[in-house]
């Protein structure tokens, strides 16, 4: 079975470490915050200028001056800090954020990522995504392995305009955990009950497949 | 006005000198920390052909979105503009130009503009449509693109508290782009919720020193919320 959105977030959450500063993108990446292991402290960075993002406020706590990068009302946890956009992107571009998780339309064997622009469709903008992929060393991309039509999103070369070049090393899809190195995908884990053959069939880019591919457990 | 006293009596006075085809740098992120009073005044003045530098362009009927209603904006320099049907319509009709700029690059362009730095190299956007046509230089084996600073004829800024000398403190995440915007205007207008006497703000708590501020006005703010998300009490 392909992973659910929640399982995808759970798998990504296993990459968290105690004391990590983490930036989570919109969508599935946001769900990762729900699966921080018990006893582990991580601080969430929101690129509009908040380090230490907390849960949504109660009705009584709602404050128009307190939002996250998705423009949702949020709270700040104990020990949080708030700063300007320039400061926020200094920590992102300066490589100070320990882990960045974001979605994508496509990735390729060179570690390129396309996530912001589909020619012919209205282009809303890249927001902070280009800064995040260029500035972070440890990035996890989450996405479905193939489109609804079955077209692979793990490609020999991205077909869409890039968000960043040569910056992606880890991808968690609904079918597999894949790493990117030396111009190739490397299959590391498969979703429970998903065969290696299915993953290979849905991966358009070159992929190294070891003899044994462990199954994820939840 | 006398000495260091930056307080003006009206929004008309605050934006005096704003003319067609000027560039305005605006603080704010989404609808958070936006200079509502200055935007309303620009709408009332009917100034046209504006280039507006702001992370977003408000929503239909609020924020910078109201300047689209009479087609006052010629060009937006923003990182994300998706929240606005009128924007989309004018863009598709070719009445509006957009220069999409990565958010961190946008913040840095404003910061550099205010700090006398004409351009800077960044890895952000290299190998993407943003990097096309820009100078590339390698440092320690990694390619970077050259991005130019931005300055505005006017900067419009929303603060929380200021003293009459224009020392400004922002509140929570309403800070966002405001401190950079404040440095990058030839004329910087700051509107705040409260103006206090000099000496009432802790000098070390000031976010924007008064040297950057030309005109200061106390406003009243709707503070509309774009995405009201709550958890059960």
mmCIF file of C-alpha atoms in Angstrom, chain A residues 20-201:
data_model
loop_
_atom_site.group_PDB
_atom_site.id
_atom_site.type_symbol
_atom_site.label_atom_id
_atom_site.label_comp_id
_atom_site.label_asym_id
_atom_site.label_seq_id
_atom_site.Cartn_x
_atom_site.Cartn_y
_atom_site.Cartn_z
ATOM 1 C CA UNK A 20 17.005 20.498 15.547
ATOM 2 C CA UNK A 21 15.811 23.792 14.055
ATOM 3 C CA UNK A 22 13.416 22.767 11.286
ATOM 4 C CA UNK A 23 11.574 24.561 8.490
ATOM 5 C CA UNK A 24 8.439 22.788 7.269
ATOM 6 C CA UNK A 25 6.800 23.740 3.997
ATOM 7 C CA UNK A 26 3.081 23.891 3.322
ATOM 8 C CA UNK A 27 1.033 20.670 2.909
ATOM 9 C CA UNK A 28 2.389 17.266 3.969
ATOM 10 C CA UNK A 29 5.570 18.821 5.449
ATOM 11 C CA UNK A 30 3.413 20.747 7.945
ATOM 12 C CA UNK A 31 2.041 17.417 9.244
ATOM 13 C CA UNK A 32 5.548 16.369 10.340
ATOM 14 C CA UNK A 33 5.103 18.609 13.392
ATOM 15 C CA UNK A 34 2.432 16.185 14.653
ATOM 16 C CA UNK A 35 4.919 13.287 14.809
ATOM 17 C CA UNK A 36 7.853 14.706 16.733
ATOM 18 C CA UNK A 37 8.927 11.755 18.909
ATOM 19 C CA UNK A 38 8.108 11.888 22.613
ATOM 20 C CA UNK A 39 10.857 13.512 24.650
ATOM 21 C CA UNK A 40 12.462 15.191 21.647
ATOM 22 C CA UNK A 41 12.675 18.976 21.361
ATOM 23 C CA UNK A 42 12.661 20.603 17.932
ATOM 24 C CA UNK A 43 12.063 24.255 17.085
ATOM 25 C CA UNK A 44 10.055 25.121 14.008
ATOM 26 C CA UNK A 45 11.182 28.041 11.869
ATOM 27 C CA UNK A 46 8.581 30.011 9.949
ATOM 28 C CA UNK A 47 10.222 32.156 7.300
ATOM 29 C CA UNK A 48 8.092 35.234 7.939
ATOM 30 C CA UNK A 49 10.229 35.694 11.045
ATOM 31 C CA UNK A 50 9.402 33.222 13.820
ATOM 32 C CA UNK A 51 11.658 30.591 15.393
ATOM 33 C CA UNK A 52 9.725 28.434 17.846
ATOM 34 C CA UNK A 53 6.330 28.210 16.172
ATOM 35 C CA UNK A 54 3.640 26.687 18.376
ATOM 36 C CA UNK A 55 0.176 25.264 17.679
ATOM 37 C CA UNK A 56 -2.789 27.249 16.409
ATOM 38 C CA UNK A 57 -4.154 29.634 19.044
ATOM 39 C CA UNK A 58 -7.389 29.112 20.931
ATOM 40 C CA UNK A 59 -10.148 31.510 19.898
ATOM 41 C CA UNK A 60 -9.194 33.733 22.840
ATOM 42 C CA UNK A 61 -5.493 33.743 21.880
ATOM 43 C CA UNK A 62 -5.972 34.729 18.219
ATOM 44 C CA UNK A 63 -3.727 37.686 17.381
ATOM 45 C CA UNK A 64 -3.570 39.243 13.907
ATOM 46 C CA UNK A 65 0.098 40.092 14.516
ATOM 47 C CA UNK A 66 1.005 36.447 15.067
ATOM 48 C CA UNK A 67 0.998 34.380 11.869
ATOM 49 C CA UNK A 68 3.113 31.763 10.125
ATOM 50 C CA UNK A 69 4.455 31.678 6.569
ATOM 51 C CA UNK A 70 1.150 30.176 5.398
ATOM 52 C CA UNK A 71 -0.559 33.319 6.805
ATOM 53 C CA UNK A 72 -2.330 31.192 9.424
ATOM 54 C CA UNK A 73 -2.742 32.441 12.972
ATOM 55 C CA UNK A 74 -0.282 30.625 15.241
ATOM 56 C CA UNK A 75 1.318 30.848 18.677
ATOM 57 C CA UNK A 76 4.935 30.955 19.812
ATOM 58 C CA UNK A 77 6.358 28.342 22.181
ATOM 59 C CA UNK A 78 8.382 29.152 25.285
ATOM 60 C CA UNK A 79 11.864 30.141 24.138
ATOM 61 C CA UNK A 80 10.725 31.395 20.738
ATOM 62 C CA UNK A 81 12.191 34.433 19.004
ATOM 63 C CA UNK A 82 10.720 36.804 16.446
ATOM 64 C CA UNK A 83 12.692 38.840 13.927
ATOM 65 C CA UNK A 84 12.668 40.507 10.522
ATOM 66 C CA UNK A 85 12.452 38.785 7.131
ATOM 67 C CA UNK A 86 16.117 39.633 6.445
ATOM 68 C CA UNK A 87 17.168 37.958 9.693
ATOM 69 C CA UNK A 88 14.923 35.005 8.926
ATOM 70 C CA UNK A 89 16.506 34.440 5.536
ATOM 71 C CA UNK A 90 19.985 35.043 6.927
ATOM 72 C CA UNK A 91 19.459 31.931 9.050
ATOM 73 C CA UNK A 92 18.040 30.051 6.077
ATOM 74 C CA UNK A 93 20.603 31.175 3.493
ATOM 75 C CA UNK A 94 23.450 30.962 5.978
ATOM 76 C CA UNK A 95 22.808 27.249 6.470
ATOM 77 C CA UNK A 96 21.759 27.502 10.127
ATOM 78 C CA UNK A 97 18.513 25.546 9.769
ATOM 79 C CA UNK A 98 19.181 21.856 10.476
ATOM 80 C CA UNK A 99 16.410 20.352 8.361
ATOM 81 C CA UNK A 100 14.107 21.651 5.636
ATOM 82 C CA UNK A 101 11.099 19.655 4.447
ATOM 83 C CA UNK A 102 9.202 20.732 1.363
ATOM 84 C CA UNK A 103 6.994 19.431 -1.420
ATOM 85 C CA UNK A 104 7.807 19.314 -5.136
ATOM 86 C CA UNK A 105 6.357 18.611 -8.577
ATOM 87 C CA UNK A 106 9.533 16.877 -9.799
ATOM 88 C CA UNK A 107 13.058 15.954 -8.756
ATOM 89 C CA UNK A 108 15.812 14.502 -10.919
ATOM 90 C CA UNK A 109 18.972 12.399 -10.688
ATOM 91 C CA UNK A 110 21.135 15.527 -10.460
ATOM 92 C CA UNK A 111 19.328 16.684 -7.330
ATOM 93 C CA UNK A 112 17.421 19.387 -9.183
ATOM 94 C CA UNK A 113 13.976 20.313 -7.899
ATOM 95 C CA UNK A 114 10.960 21.890 -9.607
ATOM 96 C CA UNK A 115 8.223 23.000 -7.252
ATOM 97 C CA UNK A 116 6.869 26.425 -8.115
ATOM 98 C CA UNK A 117 5.952 26.961 -11.726
ATOM 99 C CA UNK A 118 3.946 25.103 -14.363
ATOM 100 C CA UNK A 119 4.177 26.935 -17.690
ATOM 101 C CA UNK A 120 0.754 27.835 -19.017
ATOM 102 C CA UNK A 121 -0.758 27.910 -15.545
ATOM 103 C CA UNK A 122 -0.936 31.057 -13.462
ATOM 104 C CA UNK A 123 2.336 31.553 -11.645
ATOM 105 C CA UNK A 124 1.819 32.654 -8.080
ATOM 106 C CA UNK A 125 5.436 32.882 -7.067
ATOM 107 C CA UNK A 126 8.198 30.989 -5.342
ATOM 108 C CA UNK A 127 7.823 32.563 -1.896
ATOM 109 C CA UNK A 128 10.786 31.375 0.161
ATOM 110 C CA UNK A 129 11.271 28.003 -1.569
ATOM 111 C CA UNK A 130 14.290 29.023 -3.683
ATOM 112 C CA UNK A 131 16.049 30.412 -0.610
ATOM 113 C CA UNK A 132 15.259 27.292 1.394
ATOM 114 C CA UNK A 133 16.622 24.835 -1.178
ATOM 115 C CA UNK A 134 19.704 26.945 -1.921
ATOM 116 C CA UNK A 135 20.541 27.576 1.719
ATOM 117 C CA UNK A 136 19.931 24.248 3.421
ATOM 118 C CA UNK A 137 22.240 21.265 3.365
ATOM 119 C CA UNK A 138 19.754 18.788 4.808
ATOM 120 C CA UNK A 139 16.568 18.849 2.732
ATOM 121 C CA UNK A 140 13.839 16.236 2.482
ATOM 122 C CA UNK A 141 11.401 16.439 -0.405
ATOM 123 C CA UNK A 142 7.976 14.868 0.137
ATOM 124 C CA UNK A 143 5.694 14.099 -2.777
ATOM 125 C CA UNK A 144 3.784 11.352 -4.516
ATOM 126 C CA UNK A 145 6.042 9.085 -6.574
ATOM 127 C CA UNK A 146 3.949 9.520 -9.715
ATOM 128 C CA UNK A 147 1.191 11.833 -10.894
ATOM 129 C CA UNK A 148 -2.463 10.782 -10.987
ATOM 130 C CA UNK A 149 -1.912 9.741 -14.635
ATOM 131 C CA UNK A 150 0.968 7.545 -13.522
ATOM 132 C CA UNK A 151 3.719 9.826 -14.828
ATOM 133 C CA UNK A 152 6.893 9.526 -12.759
ATOM 134 C CA UNK A 153 7.988 12.557 -10.758
ATOM 135 C CA UNK A 154 11.503 11.121 -10.267
ATOM 136 C CA UNK A 155 13.079 11.998 -13.575
ATOM 137 C CA UNK A 156 16.349 11.849 -15.542
ATOM 138 C CA UNK A 157 15.945 15.614 -15.872
ATOM 139 C CA UNK A 158 13.267 17.953 -14.508
ATOM 140 C CA UNK A 159 10.912 19.115 -17.246
ATOM 141 C CA UNK A 160 9.541 22.115 -15.317
ATOM 142 C CA UNK A 161 11.447 25.315 -14.467
ATOM 143 C CA UNK A 162 13.680 24.685 -11.468
ATOM 144 C CA UNK A 163 13.395 25.923 -7.915
ATOM 145 C CA UNK A 164 16.989 24.958 -7.237
ATOM 146 C CA UNK A 165 19.851 23.131 -8.954
ATOM 147 C CA UNK A 166 21.763 20.198 -7.474
ATOM 148 C CA UNK A 167 20.446 20.647 -3.952
ATOM 149 C CA UNK A 168 18.243 17.622 -3.185
ATOM 150 C CA UNK A 169 19.661 14.447 -1.648
ATOM 151 C CA UNK A 170 16.632 12.840 0.060
ATOM 152 C CA UNK A 171 13.125 12.152 -1.194
ATOM 153 C CA UNK A 172 10.283 10.480 0.685
ATOM 154 C CA UNK A 173 7.432 9.504 -1.614
ATOM 155 C CA UNK A 174 4.277 7.540 -0.979
ATOM 156 C CA UNK A 175 6.098 4.463 -2.341
ATOM 157 C CA UNK A 176 9.701 4.760 -1.212
ATOM 158 C CA UNK A 177 12.540 6.524 0.509
ATOM 159 C CA UNK A 178 15.119 7.437 -2.125
ATOM 160 C CA UNK A 179 18.474 9.166 -1.901
ATOM 161 C CA UNK A 180 20.181 11.043 -4.734
ATOM 162 C CA UNK A 181 23.941 10.778 -5.309
ATOM 163 C CA UNK A 182 26.370 10.535 -8.219
ATOM 164 C CA UNK A 183 23.745 11.221 -10.865
ATOM 165 C CA UNK A 184 21.389 8.474 -9.774
ATOM 166 C CA UNK A 185 18.516 7.690 -7.455
ATOM 167 C CA UNK A 186 19.294 5.096 -4.761
ATOM 168 C CA UNK A 187 16.382 3.070 -3.432
ATOM 169 C CA UNK A 188 16.709 2.815 0.356
ATOM 170 C CA UNK A 189 13.300 1.759 1.680
ATOM 171 C CA UNK A 190 9.931 0.783 0.282
ATOM 172 C CA UNK A 191 6.447 1.433 1.622
ATOM 173 C CA UNK A 192 4.806 -1.581 3.300
ATOM 174 C CA UNK A 193 3.566 -4.021 0.697
ATOM 175 C CA UNK A 194 4.944 -2.053 -2.254
ATOM 176 C CA UNK A 195 7.167 -4.109 -4.536
ATOM 177 C CA UNK A 196 10.550 -3.038 -5.828
ATOM 178 C CA UNK A 197 9.216 -3.684 -9.333
ATOM 179 C CA UNK A 198 6.427 -1.138 -8.876
ATOM 180 C CA UNK A 199 8.885 1.482 -7.599
ATOM 181 C CA UNK A 200 11.277 0.807 -10.467
ATOM 182 C CA UNK A 201 8.412 1.027 -12.966
#
